[in-house]
PDB file of C-alpha atoms in Angstrom:
ATOM      1  CA  MET V  28      36.505   4.551  11.142  1.00 53.00           C
ATOM      2  CA  ILE V  29      36.571   1.890   8.897  1.00 45.00           C
ATOM      3  CA  ASP V  30      37.517  -0.645  12.176  1.00 50.00           C
ATOM      4  CA  SER V  31      33.748   0.924  13.219  1.00 56.00           C
ATOM      5  CA  ILE V  32      32.286   0.044  10.588  1.00 51.00           C
ATOM      6  CA  ILE V  33      33.352  -3.714  10.345  1.00 45.00           C
ATOM      7  CA  THR V  34      32.517  -3.979  13.453  1.00 53.00           C
ATOM      8  CA  LYS V  35      29.020  -3.323  12.664  1.00 55.00           C
ATOM      9  CA  VAL V  36      28.571  -5.006  10.075  1.00 48.00           C
ATOM     10  CA  GLU V  37      30.118  -8.205  12.275  1.00 52.00           C
ATOM     11  CA  TYR V  38      27.182  -7.274  14.747  1.00 53.00           C
ATOM     12  CA  ILE V  39      24.844  -7.317  11.936  1.00 54.00           C
ATOM     13  CA  MET V  40      25.904 -10.665  10.650  1.00 50.00           C
ATOM     14  CA  ILE V  41      25.861 -12.387  13.428  1.00 51.00           C
ATOM     15  CA  LYS V  42      22.197 -10.850  14.335  1.00 54.00           C
ATOM     16  CA  PHE V  43      20.972 -12.046  11.285  1.00 53.00           C
ATOM     17  CA  LEU V  44      21.885 -15.752  11.611  1.00 50.00           C
ATOM     18  CA  PHE V  45      20.034 -15.205  15.634  1.00 51.00           C
ATOM     19  CA  VAL V  46      17.007 -13.475  13.804  1.00 53.00           C
ATOM     20  CA  ALA V  47      16.693 -16.473  11.211  1.00 49.00           C
ATOM     21  CA  ILE V  48      16.733 -18.809  13.922  1.00 47.00           C
ATOM     22  CA  ALA V  49      14.140 -17.416  16.169  1.00 49.00           C
ATOM     23  CA  SER V  50      11.995 -16.601  12.739  1.00 48.00           C
ATOM     24  CA  PHE V  51      11.993 -19.945  12.070  1.00 45.00           C
ATOM     25  CA  ALA V  52      11.373 -20.701  16.068  1.00 43.00           C
ATOM     26  CA  SER V  53       7.670 -18.777  15.317  1.00 44.00           C
ATOM     27  CA  ALA V  54       4.674 -20.556  14.156  1.00 38.00           C
ATOM     28  CA  SER V  55       4.461 -18.146  11.605  1.00 40.00           C
ATOM     29  CA  ALA V  56       7.427 -19.236  10.526  1.00 40.00           C
ATOM     30  CA  TRP V  57       6.506 -22.877   9.642  1.00 40.00           C
ATOM     31  CA  ALA V  58       5.183 -22.071   6.219  1.00 43.00           C
ATOM     32  CA  HIS V  59       5.516 -18.856   5.172  1.00 52.00           C
ATOM     33  CA  GLY V  60       1.512 -18.302   3.960  1.00 57.00           C
ATOM     34  CA  MET V  61       0.162 -15.426   2.528  1.00 58.00           C
ATOM     35  CA  SER V  62      -1.817 -13.534   4.998  1.00 63.00           C
ATOM     36  CA  ALA V  63      -5.589 -13.285   5.050  1.00 67.00           C
ATOM     37  CA  GLU V  64      -5.070  -9.773   4.044  1.00 68.00           C
ATOM     38  CA  ASP V  65      -3.042 -10.274   1.329  1.00 62.00           C
ATOM     39  CA  GLN V  66      -5.346 -13.049  -0.030  1.00 64.00           C
ATOM     40  CA  ALA V  67      -8.964 -10.580   0.367  1.00 66.00           C
ATOM     41  CA  ARG V  68      -6.705  -7.621  -2.070  1.00 67.00           C
ATOM     42  CA  ILE V  69      -5.807  -9.922  -4.216  1.00 68.00           C
ATOM     43  CA  LEU V  70      -9.329 -11.063  -5.487  1.00 67.00           C
ATOM     44  CA  ASN V  71      -9.684  -7.649  -7.340  1.00 71.00           C
ATOM     45  CA  ALA V  72      -5.945  -6.755  -7.599  1.00 77.00           C
ATOM     46  CA  GLY V  73      -4.284  -5.968 -10.916  1.00 85.00           C
ATOM     47  CA  TYR V  74      -0.737  -6.655 -12.636  1.00 88.00           C
ATOM     48  CA  LEU V  75       1.183  -4.203  -9.918  1.00 91.00           C
ATOM     49  CA  GLU V  76      -0.482  -5.114  -6.872  1.00 89.00           C
ATOM     50  CA  TYR V  77       0.743  -8.981  -8.124  1.00 90.00           C
ATOM     51  CA  ILE V  78       4.155  -7.645  -8.824  1.00 93.00           C
ATOM     52  CA  ARG V  79       4.046  -6.027  -4.970  1.00 91.00           C
ATOM     53  CA  LEU V  80       3.017  -9.247  -3.704  1.00 88.00           C
ATOM     54  CA  GLY V  81       5.515 -11.608  -5.387  1.00 90.00           C
ATOM     55  CA  ALA V  82       8.670  -9.185  -4.283  1.00 92.00           C
ATOM     56  CA  THR V  83       7.045  -8.962  -0.414  1.00 89.00           C
ATOM     57  CA  HIS V  84       6.576 -12.370  -0.143  1.00 86.00           C
ATOM     58  CA  MET V  85      10.132 -13.380  -1.269  1.00 90.00           C
ATOM     59  CA  LEU V  86      11.525 -11.054   1.355  1.00 90.00           C
ATOM     60  CA  SER V  87       9.483 -12.526   3.897  1.00 87.00           C
ATOM     61  CA  GLY V  88      10.651 -16.315   2.626  1.00 88.00           C
ATOM     62  CA  TYR V  89      12.862 -16.851   4.997  1.00 87.00           C
ATOM     63  CA  ASP V  90      13.891 -20.290   3.867  1.00 90.00           C
ATOM     64  CA  HIS V  91      14.470 -19.024   0.251  1.00 91.00           C
ATOM     65  CA  LEU V  92      16.440 -16.122   1.929  1.00 93.00           C
ATOM     66  CA  LEU V  93      18.717 -18.561   3.908  1.00 94.00           C
ATOM     67  CA  PHE V  94      19.861 -20.597   1.021  1.00 95.00           C
ATOM     68  CA  LEU V  95      21.119 -17.693  -1.100  1.00 94.00           C
ATOM     69  CA  PHE V  96      22.805 -16.748   2.032  1.00 95.00           C
ATOM     70  CA  GLY V  97      24.219 -20.076   1.651  1.00 94.00           C
ATOM     71  CA  VAL V  98      25.030 -19.569  -1.914  1.00 95.00           C
ATOM     72  CA  MET V  99      26.571 -16.054  -1.346  1.00 93.00           C
ATOM     73  CA  PHE V 100      28.498 -16.710   1.475  1.00 94.00           C
ATOM     74  CA  PHE V 101      32.029 -18.018  -0.079  1.00 92.00           C
ATOM     75  CA  LEU V 102      31.313 -16.593  -3.535  1.00 90.00           C
ATOM     76  CA  THR V 103      33.683 -13.296  -4.415  1.00 87.00           C
ATOM     77  CA  ARG V 104      33.716 -12.797  -8.457  1.00 88.00           C
ATOM     78  CA  PHE V 105      31.019 -11.286  -9.935  1.00 87.00           C
ATOM     79  CA  GLY V 106      30.503 -13.416 -12.475  1.00 90.00           C
ATOM     80  CA  GLU V 107      30.125 -16.247 -10.381  1.00 90.00           C
ATOM     81  CA  ILE V 108      27.498 -14.381  -8.290  1.00 90.00           C
ATOM     82  CA  ILE V 109      25.723 -14.046 -11.798  1.00 92.00           C
ATOM     83  CA  LYS V 110      25.900 -17.248 -12.876  1.00 93.00           C
ATOM     84  CA  PHE V 111      24.552 -19.356  -9.721  1.00 92.00           C
ATOM     85  CA  ILE V 112      21.782 -16.541  -9.081  1.00 92.00           C
ATOM     86  CA  THR V 113      20.627 -17.183 -12.869  1.00 93.00           C
ATOM     87  CA  ALA V 114      20.234 -20.503 -12.322  1.00 94.00           C
ATOM     88  CA  PHE V 115      18.611 -20.419  -9.349  1.00 94.00           C
ATOM     89  CA  THR V 116      16.142 -18.067 -10.935  1.00 94.00           C
ATOM     90  CA  VAL V 117      15.964 -19.733 -14.057  1.00 95.00           C
ATOM     91  CA  GLY V 118      15.294 -23.242 -12.084  1.00 95.00           C
ATOM     92  CA  HIS V 119      12.755 -21.485  -9.750  1.00 94.00           C
ATOM     93  CA  SER V 120      10.758 -19.260 -12.411  1.00 94.00           C
ATOM     94  CA  ILE V 121      10.216 -22.515 -14.302  1.00 96.00           C
ATOM     95  CA  THR V 122       8.214 -24.564 -11.841  1.00 96.00           C
ATOM     96  CA  LEU V 123       6.415 -21.102 -10.464  1.00 94.00           C
ATOM     97  CA  VAL V 124       5.096 -20.346 -13.831  1.00 93.00           C
ATOM     98  CA  PHE V 125       4.541 -24.455 -14.822  1.00 95.00           C
ATOM     99  CA  ALA V 126       2.833 -25.496 -11.754  1.00 95.00           C
ATOM    100  CA  THR V 127       1.070 -22.730 -11.304  1.00 93.00           C
ATOM    101  CA  LEU V 128      -0.308 -22.659 -14.435  1.00 92.00           C
ATOM    102  CA  PHE V 129      -1.193 -26.271 -14.805  1.00 93.00           C
ATOM    103  CA  GLY V 130      -2.288 -26.457 -11.349  1.00 92.00           C
ATOM    104  CA  ILE V 131       0.124 -28.921 -10.137  1.00 93.00           C
ATOM    105  CA  THR V 132       0.312 -28.719  -6.186  1.00 90.00           C
ATOM    106  CA  ALA V 133       1.828 -30.858  -3.097  1.00 90.00           C
ATOM    107  CA  ASN V 134       1.209 -30.400   0.438  1.00 90.00           C
ATOM    108  CA  TYR V 135       2.947 -27.058   1.151  1.00 87.00           C
ATOM    109  CA  TYR V 136       4.533 -28.312   4.148  1.00 92.00           C
ATOM    110  CA  LEU V 137       6.155 -31.667   2.756  1.00 93.00           C
ATOM    111  CA  ILE V 138       7.720 -28.705  -0.128  1.00 93.00           C
ATOM    112  CA  ASP V 139       8.772 -26.756   2.196  1.00 93.00           C
ATOM    113  CA  ALA V 140      10.461 -29.506   4.520  1.00 95.00           C
ATOM    114  CA  VAL V 141      12.497 -30.460   1.180  1.00 95.00           C
ATOM    115  CA  ILE V 142      13.632 -26.759   0.814  1.00 95.00           C
ATOM    116  CA  ALA V 143      14.589 -26.373   4.637  1.00 95.00           C
ATOM    117  CA  LEU V 144      16.879 -29.563   3.204  1.00 96.00           C
ATOM    118  CA  THR V 145      18.442 -27.489   0.253  1.00 96.00           C
ATOM    119  CA  VAL V 146      19.232 -24.815   3.158  1.00 96.00           C
ATOM    120  CA  CYS V 147      20.945 -27.827   5.243  1.00 97.00           C
ATOM    121  CA  TYR V 148      22.935 -28.853   1.891  1.00 96.00           C
ATOM    122  CA  LYS V 149      24.321 -25.744   1.176  1.00 96.00           C
ATOM    123  CA  ALA V 150      25.865 -25.318   4.693  1.00 96.00           C
ATOM    124  CA  PHE V 151      26.925 -28.827   4.405  1.00 97.00           C
ATOM    125  CA  ASP V 152      28.962 -27.813   1.342  1.00 96.00           C
ATOM    126  CA  ASN V 153      30.261 -24.488   2.403  1.00 95.00           C
ATOM    127  CA  LEU V 154      31.859 -26.591   5.607  1.00 95.00           C
ATOM    128  CA  GLY V 155      33.263 -29.147   2.939  1.00 94.00           C
ATOM    129  CA  GLY V 156      31.333 -31.828   4.487  1.00 94.00           C
ATOM    130  CA  PHE V 157      31.645 -34.055   1.033  1.00 95.00           C
ATOM    131  CA  GLN V 158      35.358 -33.706   1.196  1.00 94.00           C
ATOM    132  CA  LYS V 159      35.941 -34.257   5.000  1.00 92.00           C
ATOM    133  CA  HIS V 160      33.107 -36.872   5.349  1.00 93.00           C
ATOM    134  CA  LEU V 161      32.378 -38.487   2.281  1.00 93.00           C
ATOM    135  CA  GLN V 162      35.876 -38.724   0.421  1.00 92.00           C
ATOM    136  CA  MET V 163      34.029 -36.969  -2.674  1.00 93.00           C
ATOM    137  CA  LYS V 164      34.087 -34.085  -4.468  1.00 93.00           C
ATOM    138  CA  SER V 165      30.427 -31.522  -4.601  1.00 93.00           C
ATOM    139  CA  PRO V 166      28.372 -31.997  -7.020  1.00 94.00           C
ATOM    140  CA  ASN V 167      28.906 -29.393  -9.621  1.00 94.00           C
ATOM    141  CA  LEU V 168      27.265 -26.017  -7.706  1.00 92.00           C
ATOM    142  CA  THR V 169      25.650 -24.386 -10.767  1.00 94.00           C
ATOM    143  CA  TRP V 170      23.643 -27.707 -11.337  1.00 95.00           C
ATOM    144  CA  MET V 171      22.571 -28.440  -7.680  1.00 95.00           C
ATOM    145  CA  VAL V 172      21.538 -24.522  -7.577  1.00 95.00           C
ATOM    146  CA  PHE V 173      19.011 -24.856 -10.521  1.00 96.00           C
ATOM    147  CA  ALA V 174      17.890 -28.126  -9.415  1.00 96.00           C
ATOM    148  CA  PHE V 175      17.184 -26.657  -6.234  1.00 95.00           C
ATOM    149  CA  GLY V 176      15.598 -23.293  -8.394  1.00 94.00           C
ATOM    150  CA  LEU V 177      13.589 -26.010  -9.293  1.00 96.00           C
ATOM    151  CA  ILE V 178      12.032 -26.676  -5.972  1.00 95.00           C
ATOM    152  CA  HIS V 179      11.595 -23.745  -4.685  1.00 94.00           C
ATOM    153  CA  GLY V 180       9.904 -22.192  -7.467  1.00 94.00           C
ATOM    154  CA  PHE V 181       7.339 -25.267  -6.469  1.00 95.00           C
ATOM    155  CA  GLY V 182       7.160 -24.188  -3.409  1.00 91.00           C
ATOM    156  CA  LEU V 183       6.172 -20.342  -3.858  1.00 89.00           C
ATOM    157  CA  SER V 184       3.552 -22.057  -6.610  1.00 92.00           C
ATOM    158  CA  THR V 185       1.820 -23.663  -3.996  1.00 89.00           C
ATOM    159  CA  ARG V 186       1.497 -20.769  -2.219  1.00 83.00           C
ATOM    160  CA  LEU V 187       0.500 -18.491  -5.367  1.00 86.00           C
ATOM    161  CA  GLN V 188      -2.350 -21.699  -5.651  1.00 87.00           C
ATOM    162  CA  GLN V 189      -3.701 -20.661  -2.632  1.00 82.00           C
ATOM    163  CA  LEU V 190      -4.982 -17.724  -3.966  1.00 79.00           C
ATOM    164  CA  PRO V 191      -8.473 -17.457  -5.745  1.00 78.00           C
ATOM    165  CA  LEU V 192      -6.187 -16.250  -9.181  1.00 80.00           C
ATOM    166  CA  GLY V 193      -9.581 -16.917 -11.674  1.00 76.00           C
ATOM    167  CA  HIS V 194      -8.909 -17.571 -14.947  1.00 80.00           C
ATOM    168  CA  ASP V 195      -8.705 -13.981 -16.990  1.00 82.00           C
ATOM    169  CA  GLY V 196      -5.160 -12.744 -17.176  1.00 85.00           C
ATOM    170  CA  LEU V 197      -4.262 -15.818 -15.320  1.00 88.00           C
ATOM    171  CA  VAL V 198      -0.673 -15.784 -17.533  1.00 91.00           C
ATOM    172  CA  LEU V 199       0.021 -12.276 -16.914  1.00 92.00           C
ATOM    173  CA  LYS V 200      -1.051 -12.862 -13.111  1.00 90.00           C
ATOM    174  CA  ILE V 201       1.937 -15.121 -12.776  1.00 92.00           C
ATOM    175  CA  LEU V 202       4.598 -13.466 -14.667  1.00 93.00           C
ATOM    176  CA  SER V 203       3.831 -10.243 -12.802  1.00 93.00           C
ATOM    177  CA  PHE V 204       3.923 -12.840  -9.858  1.00 91.00           C
ATOM    178  CA  ASN V 205       7.169 -14.160 -10.551  1.00 93.00           C
ATOM    179  CA  VAL V 206       8.705 -10.338 -11.441  1.00 94.00           C
ATOM    180  CA  GLY V 207       7.758  -9.441  -8.042  1.00 93.00           C
ATOM    181  CA  VAL V 208       9.707 -12.311  -6.792  1.00 92.00           C
ATOM    182  CA  GLU V 209      12.855 -11.361  -9.026  1.00 93.00           C
ATOM    183  CA  LEU V 210      12.525  -8.091  -7.513  1.00 94.00           C
ATOM    184  CA  GLY V 211      12.201  -8.916  -4.116  1.00 93.00           C
ATOM    185  CA  GLN V 212      15.363 -11.073  -4.754  1.00 93.00           C
ATOM    186  CA  ILE V 213      17.736  -8.544  -6.238  1.00 93.00           C
ATOM    187  CA  VAL V 214      17.136  -6.145  -3.041  1.00 94.00           C
ATOM    188  CA  ALA V 215      17.878  -8.978  -0.823  1.00 93.00           C
ATOM    189  CA  LEU V 216      20.888 -10.352  -2.750  1.00 93.00           C
ATOM    190  CA  SER V 217      21.849  -6.367  -2.937  1.00 92.00           C
ATOM    191  CA  ILE V 218      21.535  -6.731   1.069  1.00 93.00           C
ATOM    192  CA  MET V 219      24.014  -9.667   1.528  1.00 93.00           C
ATOM    193  CA  LEU V 220      26.383  -9.101  -1.038  1.00 92.00           C
ATOM    194  CA  ALA V 221      26.852  -5.361   0.500  1.00 92.00           C
ATOM    195  CA  LEU V 222      27.192  -6.774   4.035  1.00 92.00           C
ATOM    196  CA  LEU V 223      29.382 -10.128   3.197  1.00 92.00           C
ATOM    197  CA  MET V 224      31.888  -7.914   1.036  1.00 91.00           C
ATOM    198  CA  VAL V 225      32.511  -5.196   4.068  1.00 91.00           C
ATOM    199  CA  TRP V 226      33.058  -9.103   6.636  1.00 91.00           C
ATOM    200  CA  ARG V 227      35.286 -10.527   4.478  1.00 90.00           C
ATOM    201  CA  LYS V 228      37.591  -7.347   4.575  1.00 88.00           C
ATOM    202  CA  ASN V 229      37.982  -8.261   8.507  1.00 88.00           C
ATOM    203  CA  PRO V 230      39.686 -11.600  10.232  1.00 88.00           C
ATOM    204  CA  SER V 231      36.952 -12.138  12.086  1.00 88.00           C
ATOM    205  CA  PHE V 232      34.913 -13.388   8.824  1.00 90.00           C
ATOM    206  CA  GLY V 233      37.606 -16.763   8.838  1.00 86.00           C
ATOM    207  CA  ARG V 234      37.030 -17.299  12.604  1.00 85.00           C
ATOM    208  CA  PHE V 235      33.211 -16.880  12.265  1.00 89.00           C
ATOM    209  CA  SER V 236      32.586 -18.858   8.741  1.00 92.00           C
ATOM    210  CA  LYS V 237      32.432 -21.794  10.019  1.00 93.00           C
ATOM    211  CA  ALA V 238      30.127 -21.160  12.949  1.00 93.00           C
ATOM    212  CA  SER V 239      28.150 -19.531  10.972  1.00 93.00           C
ATOM    213  CA  ASN V 240      27.324 -22.263   8.179  1.00 95.00           C
ATOM    214  CA  VAL V 241      26.960 -24.455  11.464  1.00 95.00           C
ATOM    215  CA  ALA V 242      24.163 -22.254  11.989  1.00 95.00           C
ATOM    216  CA  ILE V 243      22.743 -21.928   8.797  1.00 95.00           C
ATOM    217  CA  MET V 244      22.554 -25.923   8.919  1.00 96.00           C
ATOM    218  CA  LEU V 245      21.128 -25.845  12.572  1.00 95.00           C
ATOM    219  CA  THR V 246      18.110 -23.485  11.387  1.00 95.00           C
ATOM    220  CA  GLY V 247      17.752 -25.929   8.342  1.00 95.00           C
ATOM    221  CA  GLY V 248      17.482 -28.443  10.752  1.00 95.00           C
ATOM    222  CA  LEU V 249      14.845 -26.803  12.828  1.00 95.00           C
ATOM    223  CA  LEU V 250      12.759 -25.993   9.565  1.00 94.00           C
ATOM    224  CA  LEU V 251      12.477 -29.389   8.518  1.00 95.00           C
ATOM    225  CA  LEU V 252      11.060 -30.599  11.724  1.00 94.00           C
ATOM    226  CA  MET V 253       8.972 -27.662  12.085  1.00 93.00           C
ATOM    227  CA  GLN V 254       7.610 -28.821   8.292  1.00 93.00           C
ATOM    228  CA  LEU V 255       7.559 -32.173   9.079  1.00 93.00           C
ATOM    229  CA  HIS V 256       5.469 -31.510  12.329  1.00 90.00           C
ATOM    230  CA  GLY V 257       3.081 -29.387  10.340  1.00 88.00           C
ATOM    231  CA  PHE V 258       3.123 -32.104   7.523  1.00 90.00           C
ATOM    232  CA  GLN V 259       1.753 -34.787  10.414  1.00 88.00           C
ATOM    233  CA  HIS V 260      -0.581 -32.637  11.319  1.00 84.00           C
ATOM    234  CA  THR V 261      -2.421 -32.368   8.126  1.00 84.00           C
ATOM    235  CA  GLN V 262      -2.219 -35.788   7.258  1.00 84.00           C
ATOM    236  CA  TYR V 263      -2.714 -37.579  10.555  1.00 82.00           C
ATOM    237  CA  PRO V 264      -5.036 -34.947  12.671  1.00 77.00           C
ATOM    238  CA  ASP V 265      -6.439 -37.487  14.766  1.00 74.00           C
ATOM    239  CA  ASP V 266      -3.419 -38.784  15.833  1.00 71.00           C
ATOM    240  CA  PHE V 267      -2.467 -35.280  18.310  1.00 66.00           C
ATOM    241  CA  PRO V 268      -3.952 -34.390  21.257  1.00 62.00           C
ATOM    242  CA  LEU V 269      -5.981 -31.719  20.241  1.00 55.00           C
ATOM    243  CA  ASN V 270      -8.505 -33.359  17.605  1.00 52.00           C
ATOM    244  CA  ARG V 271     -11.056 -31.501  15.368  1.00 53.00           C
ATOM    245  CA  ASP V 272     -13.665 -31.483  18.373  1.00 53.00           C
ATOM    246  CA  ASP V 273     -11.412 -30.319  21.269  1.00 54.00           C
ATOM    247  CA  HIS V 274      -9.791 -27.825  18.818  1.00 51.00           C
ATOM    248  CA  GLN V 275     -13.378 -26.126  18.250  1.00 51.00           C
ATOM    249  CA  HIS V 276     -13.696 -26.178  21.779  1.00 51.00           C
ATOM    250  CA  VAL V 277     -10.784 -24.043  22.689  1.00 48.00           C
ATOM    251  CA  HIS V 278     -11.138 -21.693  19.823  1.00 45.00           C
ATOM    252  CA  GLU V 279     -14.793 -21.309  21.440  1.00 52.00           C
ATOM    253  CA  ASP V 280     -13.321 -20.737  24.766  1.00 55.00           C
ATOM    254  CA  MET V 281     -10.891 -17.987  23.605  1.00 48.00           C
ATOM    255  CA  GLU V 282     -13.618 -16.085  21.752  1.00 46.00           C
ATOM    256  CA  ASP V 283     -15.596 -16.281  25.077  1.00 49.00           C
ATOM    257  CA  ASN V 284     -12.542 -14.941  26.831  1.00 49.00           C
ATOM    258  CA  LYS V 285     -12.871 -11.868  24.525  1.00 43.00           C
ATOM    259  CA  ALA V 286     -15.370 -10.568  26.021  1.00 39.00           C
ATOM    260  CA  PRO V 287     -15.232  -7.294  28.219  1.00 38.00           C
ATOM    261  CA  LEU V 288     -17.322  -8.707  30.667  1.00 39.00           C
ATOM    262  CA  SER V 289     -16.629 -13.112  30.129  1.00 38.00           C
ATOM    263  CA  ASN V 290     -14.994 -13.072  33.632  1.00 41.00           C
ATOM    264  CA  TYR V 291     -17.170 -10.306  35.572  1.00 36.00           C
ATOM    265  CA  PRO V 292     -19.465 -12.689  37.731  1.00 39.00           C
ATOM    266  CA  ARG V 293     -23.419 -11.791  37.645  1.00 38.00           C
ATOM    267  CA  ASN V 294     -26.582 -12.557  39.236  1.00 39.00           C
ATOM    268  CA  LEU V 295     -28.460 -14.873  37.021  1.00 37.00           C
ATOM    269  CA  GLU V 296     -31.931 -14.001  38.178  1.00 39.00           C
ATOM    270  CA  LEU V 297     -31.324  -9.477  38.253  1.00 38.00           C
ATOM    271  CA  GLY V 298     -28.514  -9.318  35.302  1.00 41.00           C
ATOM    272  CA  ALA V 299     -26.363  -7.490  38.300  1.00 42.00           C
ATOM    273  CA  PRO V 300     -23.205  -8.312  39.647  1.00 43.00           C
ATOM    274  CA  SER V 301     -22.773 -10.584  42.398  1.00 44.00           C
ATOM    275  CA  ALA V 302     -20.158 -12.161  44.849  1.00 46.00           C
ATOM    276  CA  ASP V 303     -22.376 -15.416  44.669  1.00 48.00           C
ATOM    277  CA  PRO V 304     -23.669 -16.126  41.406  1.00 48.00           C
ATOM    278  CA  GLN V 305     -25.584 -19.227  40.628  1.00 51.00           C
ATOM    279  CA  PRO V 306     -23.644 -21.753  38.586  1.00 50.00           C
ATOM    280  CA  GLU V 307     -25.147 -22.445  35.324  1.00 51.00           C
ATOM    281  CA  GLU V 308     -26.683 -25.869  33.727  1.00 52.00           C
ATOM    282  CA  PRO V 309     -24.252 -27.176  31.286  1.00 54.00           C
ATOM    283  CA  GLU V 310     -25.554 -27.472  27.893  1.00 57.00           C
ATOM    284  CA  VAL V 311     -25.591 -30.620  26.125  1.00 54.00           C
ATOM    285  CA  HIS V 312     -24.509 -30.354  22.491  1.00 56.00           C
ATOM    286  CA  ARG V 313     -22.567 -32.119  19.898  1.00 54.00           C
ATOM    287  CA  HIS V 314     -19.796 -30.897  17.017  1.00 52.00           C
ATOM    288  CA  GLU V 315     -20.219 -31.982  13.773  1.00 49.00           C
ATOM    289  CA  GLY V 316     -22.207 -35.181  14.449  1.00 49.00           C
ATOM    290  CA  GLY V 317     -20.016 -35.764  17.171  1.00 51.00           C
ATOM    291  CA  GLU V 318     -21.088 -37.784  20.604  1.00 54.00           C
ATOM    292  CA  PRO V 319     -23.303 -35.929  22.595  1.00 57.00           C
ATOM    293  CA  HIS V 320     -21.622 -34.045  25.629  1.00 58.00           C
ATOM    294  CA  ALA V 321     -21.565 -30.620  27.823  1.00 58.00           C
ATOM    295  CA  HIS V 322     -18.731 -29.085  28.921  1.00 56.00           C
TER     296      HIS V 322
END
């Protein structure tokens, strides 16, 4: 019975890593922003809604969760877990509250790229990279986790500042969001801790621990490349094949193709279906003051 449970846990852990990689590969995971639905709901939201939003945002923050998973990976003593998680919590609470309160922001792709580097760093540390490749002791983990918490909190703040927060009750809104983040973090850490505690009892933990951390590092690297690519799009939009005008054409075509009869030929004179419709003359137009052209 116990062996069966452990086997299932091993499967879940491996599946978790692959799901994480697949999630990062999707466009929605480039920068885990807030959906249009969340942005609309928050306009007249109360403090409980900010708590809910903070919790769901943390649970959908794959980069944050992956970093925490790396921190938890080899921790076995409850005191150590509390120490490091407290350092991380204090760090991200500081920047989340104060950066949002004072309107300090940065390009969120760039911030998320740095967060991806923290994932790579923790996996490198778990693999003994400092000792093996740099011939040095690992930096003090407590201070590093605190510093990385500051970075992660800044990333959360850039997302929160995308919402129309207003000025009434701003501090309580920020604190409510942070409370939600902490609740989401507790839920995620509880699941991670339970899985790791069961997995460590099986010999496969020793066999797959190295491969797991290599996978974490590769996933962090993939996320880093994606965030840097997103940053390039925001800073140098004209350097990509789809410039602003072409991009608008693509969306126009997509909207046209959504119509049920968009691809159904019609007789232009009678308005009835025809097997041999007359071609339309292309309409000359321009976008945002660009050059006149036709499709």
